[in-house]
Amino acid sequence: MFPKDFLWGGATAANQYEGGYLSGGKGLSTSDVIVSGSHTRPREITWINPKTQETGRTGIGFASAMSFPVGAIPAVLEDEYYPSHVATDFYNHYVEDIALMAEMGFKTFRMSMNWARIFPNGDDSTPNEEGLEFYDAVFDECIKYGIEPLVTLSHYETPLALAINYGGWANRKVIDFFETYSSTVFKRYKGKVKYWLTFNEINMMEFAGFMAGGLMVDTPQTKAQAAHNQFVASAKAIRTARKIDPTIQVGMMLGYQPTYAYTADPKDQLLILEKSQTGLFYADVQMLGEYPKHRLLKYKREGIVLEDTEEDYQLLKEFTHDFMSFSCYGSSTYTVHTENLEASGGNFIMGIKNPYLETNAWGWSIDPACLRISLNTLYNRYHKPLWIVENGIGWDDELTEDNKVHDDYRINYLKLNFKSMEEAINLDGIPLIGYTMWGCIDLISAGTGEMKKRYGFVYVDRNDDGEGSLNRYPKDSFYWYKKVIETQGKDLD
Ligand code: BG6
């Protein structure tokens, strides 16, 4: 049994779904210069050296620390294909898409706002009215159907000008620009949007500085500073929200999955301890209000010095988040004995293949227990309501000649995941607010930029070369999810 007021829904992000990358006065954002990688490689950014006209690409994540020639700047290159520029065009399809969500019975819709649509350069003194109107129209459409918007302020996109002119989130000035942005939208959408998230998967700063924080120099020092600045910016956003409308709830968002030890060797258990410390550090600051000691000691050991103030730490203590949200797709397994073992797939949080688990074509583990385990771990540590804001399975779905998608694999995956959530609620007493399935309408992949890695209940006709009508077709899982919501999760068959 799920609670009566459980918020069932789906999730998206502007940079993977919205498109309209130059429409309505929008400025460029960091995601606009990211091109496709491949199935196994992370995506890359494109750059140009304005003096020499030399152009190129450089990695943004995994093991590849970002580096490009001195003087080069990230830019959109004419001969490159950028999947996110059109994505699946929510910008021009939002009326139709929200109607489809309503048909499924969504109670909530998680989306993100593109900061550069509101402040094209990030440091502008006035917002772009056309951008504000676009989101007004989107929220009005949700409200028409009784769908509660859940809005992420920053999901892997920073106005590109802030990266180029300020070095992105490593610069404390960006805290002020974010304060202007967040207070502008809290005021504008007061009464329309109650639930907000500050930074999507804030812990991705650990792995991909350009994507998570517009960092032009990606080093342990700049990443630590950028994370600190985002913590302070989040705390300030909570302070502002409470002044503007005390009913607003601001959540933090962590990319999380349980970590399993491959063997009983104590060395493996210690490895898991370290992985969990890193994984939970970001949530510890945002939910508990202070830096854990192990992180401060690590910074000391590595010679990392933060540019900070006493007020920063007071803000962190006073303005912790109202609820905690997280993404969870599976689990990861680690060992020190890696010889002859196959590596697992995943975005940043990887490890080795767990022999007890199946995977999808991208090597991501399928592990329904991950939800019950995560919910218990996070609630027992933070004691705040939880919200699963991303979960789902990427699959190369096939559209039949009569425009159907028979995605039993997705239905089976979700069924087992929902049972796991139900156990956490009913057996463990975890206060779970809601669930938003990732990529509820097909969108481009964050990790690879592919279209063929589809998550949705609705198929969008667009391929990896940017061809297709962009028409929408409900998959079998669309009708299944509709029934799940109608029966409040009682009928999972
Ligand atoms: C999460 C991100 O980490 O994983 C999403 O918040 C992303 O933006 C999702 O799309 C799934 O990853 P991918 O690489 O399959 O798109």
Short mmCIF file of C-alpha atoms and ligand atoms in Angstrom, two decimals:
data_model
loop_
_atom_site.label_atom_id
_atom_site.label_comp_id
_atom_site.label_asym_id
_atom_site.label_seq_id
_atom_site.Cartn_x
_atom_site.Cartn_y
_atom_site.Cartn_z
CA MET A 1 0.00 0.00 0.00
CA PHE A 2 1.23 3.46 -0.87
CA PRO A 3 0.02 6.50 1.07
CA LYS A 4 -3.09 8.22 -0.39
CA ASP A 5 -1.24 11.46 -1.06
CA PHE A 6 1.82 9.73 -2.61
CA LEU A 7 3.20 11.87 -5.44
CA TRP A 8 3.50 9.60 -8.48
CA GLY A 9 5.05 11.18 -11.54
CA GLY A 10 7.97 11.52 -13.89
CA ALA A 11 11.19 13.51 -14.18
CA THR A 12 13.09 15.41 -16.87
CA ALA A 13 15.81 18.05 -17.18
CA ALA A 14 15.80 21.11 -19.46
CA ASN A 15 19.15 20.35 -21.10
CA GLN A 16 18.07 16.84 -22.12
CA TYR A 17 14.43 17.50 -22.96
CA GLU A 18 13.61 21.14 -23.65
CA GLY A 19 15.53 22.01 -26.80
CA GLY A 20 14.91 25.56 -28.12
CA TYR A 21 18.52 26.29 -27.23
CA LEU A 22 18.45 29.79 -28.73
CA SER A 23 14.70 30.43 -28.68
CA GLY A 24 12.97 33.17 -26.73
CA GLY A 25 16.11 35.12 -25.83
CA LYS A 26 17.86 32.20 -24.14
CA GLY A 27 21.64 32.49 -23.71
CA LEU A 28 24.07 29.62 -24.17
CA SER A 29 24.54 27.28 -21.28
CA THR A 30 27.36 24.86 -20.56
CA SER A 31 25.27 21.94 -21.84
CA ASP A 32 24.93 23.63 -25.24
CA VAL A 33 28.63 23.03 -26.00
CA ILE A 34 28.56 19.36 -25.01
CA VAL A 35 28.50 16.90 -27.90
CA SER A 36 27.83 13.17 -27.96
CA GLY A 37 30.46 10.83 -26.72
CA SER A 38 29.69 7.22 -27.46
CA HIS A 39 28.26 4.20 -25.74
CA THR A 40 31.37 3.76 -23.65
CA ARG A 41 32.85 7.23 -23.54
CA PRO A 42 31.59 10.23 -21.60
CA ARG A 43 30.43 13.26 -23.51
CA GLU A 44 32.85 15.98 -24.52
CA ILE A 45 32.86 19.75 -24.76
CA THR A 46 33.77 21.60 -27.93
CA TRP A 47 36.11 24.58 -27.89
CA ILE A 48 37.64 27.18 -30.14
CA ASN A 49 40.76 29.26 -29.76
CA PRO A 50 39.62 32.70 -31.00
CA LYS A 51 43.20 33.74 -31.81
CA THR A 52 44.30 30.71 -33.82
CA GLN A 53 40.84 29.47 -34.88
CA GLU A 54 41.98 26.03 -33.76
CA THR A 55 39.00 23.92 -32.64
CA GLY A 56 38.65 20.65 -30.76
CA ARG A 57 36.91 18.48 -28.21
CA THR A 58 37.90 17.48 -24.72
CA GLY A 59 36.44 15.04 -22.17
CA ILE A 60 34.36 16.30 -19.27
CA GLY A 61 34.26 13.40 -16.91
CA PHE A 62 35.26 9.88 -15.91
CA ALA A 63 39.03 9.74 -15.68
CA SER A 64 39.58 12.53 -18.16
CA ALA A 65 40.26 15.76 -16.31
CA MET A 66 39.17 18.59 -18.56
CA SER A 67 41.96 20.43 -20.25
CA PHE A 68 42.17 22.43 -23.45
CA PRO A 69 44.73 24.78 -24.99
CA VAL A 70 45.43 28.03 -23.19
CA GLY A 71 43.21 30.78 -24.57
CA ALA A 72 40.58 28.37 -25.92
CA ILE A 73 36.97 28.80 -24.83
CA PRO A 74 33.98 26.43 -24.97
CA ALA A 75 31.92 27.23 -28.06
CA VAL A 76 29.28 25.85 -30.41
CA LEU A 77 31.06 24.63 -33.56
CA GLU A 78 29.24 24.67 -36.87
CA ASP A 79 30.25 21.23 -38.07
CA GLU A 80 29.31 19.39 -34.88
CA TYR A 81 25.98 17.82 -33.97
CA TYR A 82 24.67 18.72 -30.51
CA PRO A 83 21.82 16.41 -29.48
CA SER A 84 20.64 18.79 -26.75
CA HIS A 85 19.96 21.74 -29.06
CA VAL A 86 16.61 20.27 -30.03
CA ALA A 87 16.55 17.34 -27.61
CA THR A 88 12.93 16.11 -27.75
CA ASP A 89 11.61 19.63 -28.03
CA PHE A 90 9.52 20.07 -24.90
CA TYR A 91 9.82 23.78 -25.72
CA ASN A 92 7.31 23.35 -28.54
CA HIS A 93 5.52 20.24 -27.25
CA TYR A 94 4.82 21.07 -23.61
CA VAL A 95 1.04 21.27 -24.02
CA GLU A 96 0.89 17.83 -25.61
CA ASP A 97 3.42 16.33 -23.20
CA ILE A 98 1.73 17.59 -20.05
CA ALA A 99 -1.60 16.29 -21.41
CA LEU A 100 0.03 12.85 -21.78
CA MET A 101 1.33 13.07 -18.21
CA ALA A 102 -2.17 14.00 -17.06
CA GLU A 103 -3.60 11.04 -18.97
CA MET A 104 -1.29 8.75 -16.99
CA GLY A 105 -2.61 10.41 -13.83
CA PHE A 106 0.63 12.14 -12.78
CA LYS A 107 0.38 13.90 -9.44
CA THR A 108 3.76 15.56 -9.93
CA PHE A 109 6.18 16.47 -12.71
CA ARG A 110 9.87 17.04 -12.02
CA MET A 111 11.51 19.38 -14.50
CA SER A 112 14.37 21.83 -14.42
CA MET A 113 14.57 25.46 -15.42
CA ASN A 114 17.29 26.55 -17.76
CA TRP A 115 19.06 29.35 -15.87
CA ALA A 116 20.28 30.87 -19.18
CA ARG A 117 16.66 31.16 -20.34
CA ILE A 118 16.02 33.52 -17.42
CA PHE A 119 19.43 35.19 -17.17
CA PRO A 120 21.08 34.67 -20.59
CA ASN A 121 24.56 35.59 -19.31
CA GLY A 122 24.03 34.66 -15.70
CA ASP A 123 25.09 38.09 -14.44
CA ASP A 124 22.42 40.20 -16.18
CA SER A 125 20.74 42.83 -14.04
CA THR A 126 17.23 42.04 -15.30
CA PRO A 127 15.65 38.72 -16.24
CA ASN A 128 14.53 37.74 -19.73
CA GLU A 129 10.75 38.14 -19.62
CA GLU A 130 10.17 35.72 -22.50
CA GLY A 131 11.95 32.98 -20.59
CA LEU A 132 9.89 33.65 -17.48
CA GLU A 133 6.71 33.53 -19.56
CA PHE A 134 7.66 30.15 -20.99
CA TYR A 135 7.85 28.60 -17.53
CA ASP A 136 4.65 30.42 -16.49
CA ALA A 137 2.90 28.68 -19.36
CA VAL A 138 4.39 25.30 -18.38
CA PHE A 139 3.37 25.62 -14.72
CA ASP A 140 -0.12 26.83 -15.67
CA GLU A 141 -0.51 23.77 -17.85
CA CYS A 142 0.53 21.50 -14.95
CA ILE A 143 -1.80 23.26 -12.54
CA LYS A 144 -4.70 22.89 -15.00
CA TYR A 145 -4.42 19.12 -14.48
CA GLY A 146 -3.65 19.23 -10.76
CA ILE A 147 -0.02 18.22 -11.38
CA GLU A 148 2.37 19.56 -8.72
CA PRO A 149 5.59 20.84 -10.33
CA LEU A 150 8.88 19.86 -8.68
CA VAL A 151 11.51 22.19 -10.10
CA THR A 152 15.29 21.82 -10.15
CA LEU A 153 17.06 25.18 -10.33
CA SER A 154 20.26 23.80 -11.82
CA HIS A 155 20.49 20.46 -13.62
CA TYR A 156 23.90 20.25 -15.29
CA GLU A 157 23.63 23.67 -16.85
CA THR A 158 25.27 26.93 -15.90
CA PRO A 159 25.06 29.97 -18.19
CA LEU A 160 28.12 29.57 -20.43
CA ALA A 161 29.16 33.19 -19.89
CA LEU A 162 29.60 32.44 -16.18
CA ALA A 163 31.98 29.62 -17.08
CA ILE A 164 33.98 31.71 -19.54
CA ASN A 165 34.06 35.03 -17.68
CA TYR A 166 34.15 33.84 -14.08
CA GLY A 167 35.48 30.26 -14.21
CA GLY A 168 32.08 28.88 -13.20
CA TRP A 169 31.18 27.78 -9.69
CA ALA A 170 34.78 27.99 -8.47
CA ASN A 171 34.20 31.74 -8.23
CA ARG A 172 32.31 33.06 -5.18
CA LYS A 173 30.64 35.75 -7.29
CA VAL A 174 28.49 33.01 -8.82
CA ILE A 175 26.83 32.55 -5.40
CA ASP A 176 25.39 36.07 -5.78
CA PHE A 177 24.20 35.47 -9.34
CA PHE A 178 22.47 32.31 -8.20
CA GLU A 179 20.82 34.23 -5.36
CA THR A 180 19.41 36.72 -7.88
CA TYR A 181 18.21 33.85 -10.10
CA SER A 182 16.60 31.87 -7.29
CA SER A 183 14.89 34.86 -5.68
CA THR A 184 13.57 35.95 -9.11
CA VAL A 185 11.92 32.61 -9.77
CA PHE A 186 10.72 32.04 -6.20
CA LYS A 187 8.92 35.40 -6.39
CA ARG A 188 7.62 34.95 -9.91
CA TYR A 189 6.20 31.45 -9.34
CA LYS A 190 4.97 31.97 -5.78
CA GLY A 191 1.70 30.06 -5.44
CA LYS A 192 2.48 27.96 -8.52
CA VAL A 193 5.55 26.02 -7.44
CA LYS A 194 5.85 24.69 -3.91
CA TYR A 195 8.63 22.08 -4.31
CA TRP A 196 12.12 23.09 -5.45
CA LEU A 197 15.50 21.36 -5.68
CA THR A 198 18.69 23.41 -5.81
CA PHE A 199 21.39 21.36 -7.64
CA ASN A 200 20.81 18.09 -9.45
CA GLU A 201 23.11 15.36 -8.12
CA ILE A 202 25.30 17.91 -6.36
CA ASN A 203 27.88 15.17 -5.73
CA MET A 204 28.65 14.93 -9.46
CA MET A 205 31.03 17.82 -8.79
CA GLU A 206 33.35 15.09 -7.57
CA PHE A 207 33.60 13.66 -11.11
CA ALA A 208 32.61 16.19 -13.76
CA GLY A 209 33.43 19.79 -12.91
CA PHE A 210 32.38 21.34 -16.21
CA MET A 211 29.03 19.60 -16.34
CA ALA A 212 28.21 20.09 -12.66
CA GLY A 213 29.69 23.53 -12.18
CA GLY A 214 30.93 25.13 -15.39
CA LEU A 215 34.53 24.70 -14.22
CA MET A 216 37.09 25.77 -16.79
CA VAL A 217 39.91 24.39 -14.67
CA ASP A 218 39.00 20.99 -13.32
CA THR A 219 41.21 20.16 -10.33
CA PRO A 220 40.55 18.83 -6.80
CA GLN A 221 41.01 22.41 -5.53
CA THR A 222 38.50 24.03 -7.93
CA LYS A 223 36.00 21.22 -7.44
CA ALA A 224 36.16 21.53 -3.65
CA GLN A 225 35.68 25.29 -3.92
CA ALA A 226 32.80 24.92 -6.39
CA ALA A 227 31.06 22.41 -4.14
CA HIS A 228 31.49 24.77 -1.19
CA ASN A 229 30.04 27.65 -3.20
CA GLN A 230 27.06 25.52 -4.23
CA PHE A 231 26.44 24.56 -0.58
CA VAL A 232 26.41 28.22 0.41
CA ALA A 233 24.21 29.12 -2.59
CA SER A 234 21.74 26.38 -1.60
CA ALA A 235 21.59 27.63 1.98
CA LYS A 236 20.98 31.17 0.75
CA ALA A 237 18.25 29.92 -1.59
CA ILE A 238 16.51 28.27 1.37
CA ARG A 239 16.78 31.51 3.35
CA THR A 240 15.29 33.49 0.44
CA ALA A 241 12.52 30.96 -0.16
CA ARG A 242 11.42 31.10 3.48
CA LYS A 243 11.23 34.90 3.34
CA ILE A 244 9.23 34.91 0.11
CA ASP A 245 6.85 32.07 0.93
CA PRO A 246 7.17 29.96 4.08
CA THR A 247 5.19 27.14 2.45
CA ILE A 248 7.95 26.53 -0.13
CA GLN A 249 9.91 23.30 0.44
CA VAL A 250 13.48 23.16 -0.81
CA GLY A 251 15.08 19.75 -1.21
CA MET A 252 18.65 18.63 -1.83
CA MET A 253 19.38 16.12 -4.58
CA LEU A 254 22.01 13.40 -4.38
CA GLY A 255 23.11 10.90 -7.01
CA TYR A 256 23.05 7.78 -4.87
CA GLN A 257 23.25 4.03 -5.07
CA PRO A 258 24.08 1.47 -2.43
CA THR A 259 27.64 0.16 -2.52
CA TYR A 260 28.26 -3.55 -2.03
CA ALA A 261 31.55 -5.25 -1.16
CA TYR A 262 32.45 -8.02 -3.61
CA THR A 263 34.17 -10.14 -0.95
CA ALA A 264 34.26 -10.47 2.83
CA ASP A 265 37.89 -9.33 2.87
CA PRO A 266 38.10 -6.47 5.42
CA LYS A 267 40.02 -4.53 2.78
CA ASP A 268 36.86 -4.55 0.68
CA GLN A 269 34.81 -3.37 3.67
CA LEU A 270 37.22 -0.46 4.15
CA LEU A 271 36.91 0.37 0.49
CA ILE A 272 33.13 0.50 0.92
CA LEU A 273 33.53 2.76 3.94
CA GLU A 274 35.56 5.22 1.82
CA LYS A 275 33.09 5.04 -1.07
CA SER A 276 30.18 5.77 1.28
CA GLN A 277 32.01 8.66 2.92
CA THR A 278 32.56 10.24 -0.49
CA GLY A 279 29.04 9.44 -1.64
CA LEU A 280 27.36 10.92 1.41
CA PHE A 281 29.64 13.89 2.07
CA TYR A 282 27.52 16.27 -0.01
CA ALA A 283 24.31 15.21 1.73
CA ASP A 284 25.97 15.39 5.15
CA VAL A 285 26.68 19.10 4.59
CA GLN A 286 23.28 19.90 3.16
CA MET A 287 21.17 17.81 5.53
CA LEU A 288 23.20 17.92 8.75
CA GLY A 289 24.58 21.45 8.35
CA GLU A 290 28.30 20.88 8.64
CA TYR A 291 31.32 19.36 6.95
CA PRO A 292 32.12 15.85 8.18
CA LYS A 293 35.57 15.64 9.81
CA HIS A 294 36.89 13.08 7.30
CA ARG A 295 36.42 15.59 4.45
CA LEU A 296 38.21 18.40 6.29
CA LEU A 297 41.11 16.05 7.03
CA LYS A 298 41.23 14.95 3.39
CA TYR A 299 41.41 18.60 2.27
CA LYS A 300 44.20 19.22 4.75
CA ARG A 301 46.15 16.17 3.54
CA GLU A 302 45.75 17.19 -0.09
CA GLY A 303 46.63 20.85 0.50
CA ILE A 304 43.16 22.06 -0.52
CA VAL A 305 42.30 25.40 1.02
CA LEU A 306 38.78 26.79 0.76
CA GLU A 307 38.01 30.43 0.26
CA ASP A 308 35.30 30.72 2.89
CA THR A 309 33.86 32.94 5.59
CA GLU A 310 32.46 32.35 9.06
CA GLU A 311 29.07 33.38 7.77
CA ASP A 312 29.19 30.48 5.27
CA TYR A 313 29.25 27.95 8.09
CA GLN A 314 26.47 29.71 10.00
CA LEU A 315 24.32 29.63 6.86
CA LEU A 316 25.03 25.92 6.35
CA LYS A 317 24.02 25.19 9.93
CA GLU A 318 20.88 27.30 9.90
CA PHE A 319 19.52 26.49 6.46
CA THR A 320 19.55 22.74 5.98
CA HIS A 321 17.16 21.28 3.41
CA ASP A 322 13.50 20.53 4.09
CA PHE A 323 13.59 17.14 2.41
CA MET A 324 16.06 14.92 0.67
CA SER A 325 15.71 13.70 -2.88
CA PHE A 326 17.93 11.30 -4.75
CA SER A 327 18.43 9.39 -7.96
CA CYS A 328 18.93 5.65 -7.77
CA TYR A 329 19.16 3.34 -10.77
CA GLY A 330 20.88 0.30 -9.31
CA SER A 331 23.76 -0.56 -7.01
CA SER A 332 27.52 -0.64 -7.39
CA THR A 333 29.98 -3.28 -6.28
CA TYR A 334 33.62 -2.76 -5.38
CA THR A 335 36.64 -4.82 -4.48
CA VAL A 336 40.36 -4.41 -4.13
CA HIS A 337 40.76 -7.76 -5.93
CA THR A 338 39.89 -6.50 -9.39
CA GLU A 339 42.08 -8.90 -11.41
CA ASN A 340 40.08 -10.69 -14.12
CA LEU A 341 36.85 -9.01 -13.08
CA GLU A 342 34.68 -7.13 -15.54
CA ALA A 343 34.04 -3.44 -14.92
CA SER A 344 30.40 -2.39 -14.59
CA GLY A 345 28.69 0.32 -16.63
CA GLY A 346 27.38 3.56 -15.17
CA ASN A 347 27.86 7.32 -15.14
CA PHE A 348 30.76 8.09 -12.81
CA ILE A 349 29.69 5.79 -9.96
CA MET A 350 30.83 2.47 -11.30
CA GLY A 351 32.85 -0.47 -9.91
CA ILE A 352 32.80 -4.06 -11.06
CA LYS A 353 30.03 -6.25 -12.44
CA ASN A 354 27.95 -7.93 -9.73
CA PRO A 355 27.54 -11.61 -10.71
CA TYR A 356 24.13 -11.77 -9.02
CA LEU A 357 22.60 -9.00 -11.09
CA GLU A 358 21.42 -8.58 -14.66
CA THR A 359 22.32 -5.40 -16.52
CA ASN A 360 20.89 -3.38 -19.40
CA ALA A 361 22.81 -2.88 -22.65
CA TRP A 362 24.81 -0.06 -21.10
CA GLY A 363 25.97 -2.30 -18.26
CA TRP A 364 23.82 -0.59 -15.60
CA SER A 365 22.83 -3.05 -12.89
CA ILE A 366 19.19 -4.00 -12.39
CA ASP A 367 18.73 -4.26 -8.64
CA PRO A 368 15.32 -3.46 -7.12
CA ALA A 369 16.71 -3.91 -3.59
CA CYS A 370 18.71 -0.73 -4.18
CA LEU A 371 15.64 1.37 -3.39
CA ARG A 372 14.74 -0.23 -0.05
CA ILE A 373 18.41 -0.16 1.00
CA SER A 374 18.91 3.49 -0.05
CA LEU A 375 15.71 4.63 1.60
CA ASN A 376 16.74 3.02 4.88
CA THR A 377 20.33 4.28 4.74
CA LEU A 378 19.33 7.85 3.96
CA TYR A 379 16.42 8.06 6.39
CA ASN A 380 18.37 6.55 9.26
CA ARG A 381 21.13 9.10 8.67
CA TYR A 382 19.14 12.27 7.95
CA HIS A 383 15.66 11.71 9.48
CA LYS A 384 13.94 13.85 6.88
CA PRO A 385 11.24 12.93 4.33
CA LEU A 386 12.62 11.37 1.16
CA TRP A 387 11.68 11.63 -2.48
CA ILE A 388 12.95 9.32 -5.24
CA VAL A 389 13.29 11.80 -8.09
CA GLU A 390 15.09 9.55 -10.58
CA ASN A 391 14.89 5.83 -11.22
CA GLY A 392 14.27 3.93 -14.43
CA ILE A 393 15.87 1.86 -17.13
CA GLY A 394 17.50 2.91 -20.39
CA TRP A 395 16.63 0.64 -23.31
CA ASP A 396 16.94 0.70 -27.09
CA ASP A 397 13.15 0.48 -27.56
CA GLU A 398 11.70 -0.65 -30.86
CA LEU A 399 8.77 1.16 -32.42
CA THR A 400 6.58 -1.34 -34.29
CA GLU A 401 4.99 -0.59 -37.66
CA ASP A 402 1.74 0.28 -35.93
CA ASN A 403 3.56 2.71 -33.62
CA LYS A 404 3.60 0.61 -30.46
CA VAL A 405 6.44 -0.19 -28.07
CA HIS A 406 6.18 -3.46 -26.18
CA ASP A 407 8.44 -2.62 -23.24
CA ASP A 408 7.76 -5.53 -20.85
CA TYR A 409 11.37 -5.22 -19.60
CA ARG A 410 10.56 -1.69 -18.33
CA ILE A 411 7.31 -2.82 -16.72
CA ASN A 412 9.10 -5.70 -14.97
CA TYR A 413 11.90 -3.41 -13.78
CA LEU A 414 9.44 -0.85 -12.38
CA LYS A 415 7.20 -3.48 -10.81
CA LEU A 416 10.07 -4.87 -8.75
CA ASN A 417 11.29 -1.38 -7.88
CA PHE A 418 7.82 -0.38 -6.66
CA LYS A 419 7.63 -3.50 -4.49
CA SER A 420 10.95 -2.48 -2.96
CA MET A 421 9.61 1.02 -2.24
CA GLU A 422 6.46 -0.43 -0.75
CA GLU A 423 8.52 -2.59 1.60
CA ALA A 424 10.49 0.45 2.71
CA ILE A 425 7.25 2.26 3.47
CA ASN A 426 5.31 -0.58 5.08
CA LEU A 427 7.99 -2.73 6.68
CA ASP A 428 10.54 -0.07 7.59
CA GLY A 429 8.29 2.97 8.12
CA ILE A 430 10.19 5.27 5.75
CA PRO A 431 8.41 8.56 4.98
CA LEU A 432 8.58 8.58 1.18
CA ILE A 433 6.88 11.62 -0.38
CA GLY A 434 6.90 10.58 -4.00
CA TYR A 435 8.47 8.92 -6.99
CA THR A 436 9.29 10.47 -10.37
CA MET A 437 10.43 8.02 -13.03
CA TRP A 438 13.41 9.37 -14.97
CA GLY A 439 12.88 10.50 -18.56
CA CYS A 440 9.12 9.89 -18.47
CA ILE A 441 8.93 11.09 -22.06
CA ASP A 442 11.98 10.03 -24.10
CA LEU A 443 14.89 12.47 -23.96
CA ILE A 444 18.60 12.43 -24.67
CA SER A 445 21.03 10.65 -22.38
CA ALA A 446 23.16 12.75 -20.04
CA GLY A 447 26.04 10.28 -20.11
CA THR A 448 26.30 9.65 -23.84
CA GLY A 449 23.97 12.10 -25.60
CA GLU A 450 22.26 9.17 -27.30
CA MET A 451 18.60 9.14 -28.24
CA LYS A 452 18.53 5.38 -28.41
CA LYS A 453 19.03 5.07 -24.66
CA ARG A 454 15.36 5.63 -23.91
CA TYR A 455 13.68 5.71 -20.51
CA GLY A 456 10.19 6.99 -21.24
CA PHE A 457 6.58 5.86 -20.97
CA VAL A 458 6.23 7.77 -24.22
CA TYR A 459 8.35 7.15 -27.32
CA VAL A 460 9.57 10.20 -29.21
CA ASP A 461 10.35 9.75 -32.89
CA ARG A 462 13.89 11.06 -33.12
CA ASN A 463 17.13 9.17 -33.70
CA ASP A 464 20.82 9.61 -32.93
CA ASP A 465 21.40 11.58 -36.13
CA GLY A 466 18.73 14.10 -35.22
CA GLU A 467 16.17 12.69 -37.68
CA GLY A 468 12.51 12.01 -36.94
CA SER A 469 9.12 13.70 -36.69
CA LEU A 470 9.28 14.25 -32.92
CA ASN A 471 5.83 12.62 -32.76
CA ARG A 472 4.91 11.06 -29.42
CA TYR A 473 3.71 7.42 -29.06
CA PRO A 474 2.64 5.89 -25.71
CA LYS A 475 4.48 2.64 -24.92
CA ASP A 476 2.88 -0.36 -23.16
CA SER A 477 4.38 0.93 -19.91
CA PHE A 478 2.31 4.12 -20.31
CA TYR A 479 -0.92 2.17 -19.79
CA TRP A 480 0.62 0.07 -17.04
CA TYR A 481 1.80 3.14 -15.07
CA LYS A 482 -1.63 4.75 -15.50
CA LYS A 483 -3.18 1.70 -13.78
CA VAL A 484 -0.56 1.76 -11.03
CA ILE A 485 -1.39 5.38 -10.26
CA GLU A 486 -5.16 4.81 -10.51
CA THR A 487 -4.98 1.98 -7.98
CA GLN A 488 -2.48 3.86 -5.76
CA GLY A 489 0.09 1.19 -6.39
CA LYS A 490 -2.17 -1.75 -5.44
CA ASP A 491 -2.29 -3.20 -8.93
CA LEU A 492 1.25 -3.77 -10.14
CA ASP A 493 0.42 -6.59 -12.56
C1 BG6 B 1 21.21 10.99 -13.66
C2 BG6 B 1 21.08 12.39 -14.20
O1 BG6 B 1 22.48 10.81 -13.17
O2 BG6 B 1 21.13 9.94 -14.56
C3 BG6 B 1 20.22 12.50 -15.44
O3 BG6 B 1 20.58 13.27 -13.22
C4 BG6 B 1 20.57 11.37 -16.37
O4 BG6 B 1 20.43 13.77 -16.01
C5 BG6 B 1 20.27 10.05 -15.68
O5 BG6 B 1 19.91 11.43 -17.59
C6 BG6 B 1 20.47 8.82 -16.53
O6 BG6 B 1 21.74 8.84 -17.10
P1 BG6 B 1 21.94 8.66 -18.67
O7 BG6 B 1 23.36 8.82 -18.92
O8 BG6 B 1 21.41 7.30 -18.97
O9 BG6 B 1 21.10 9.72 -19.30
#
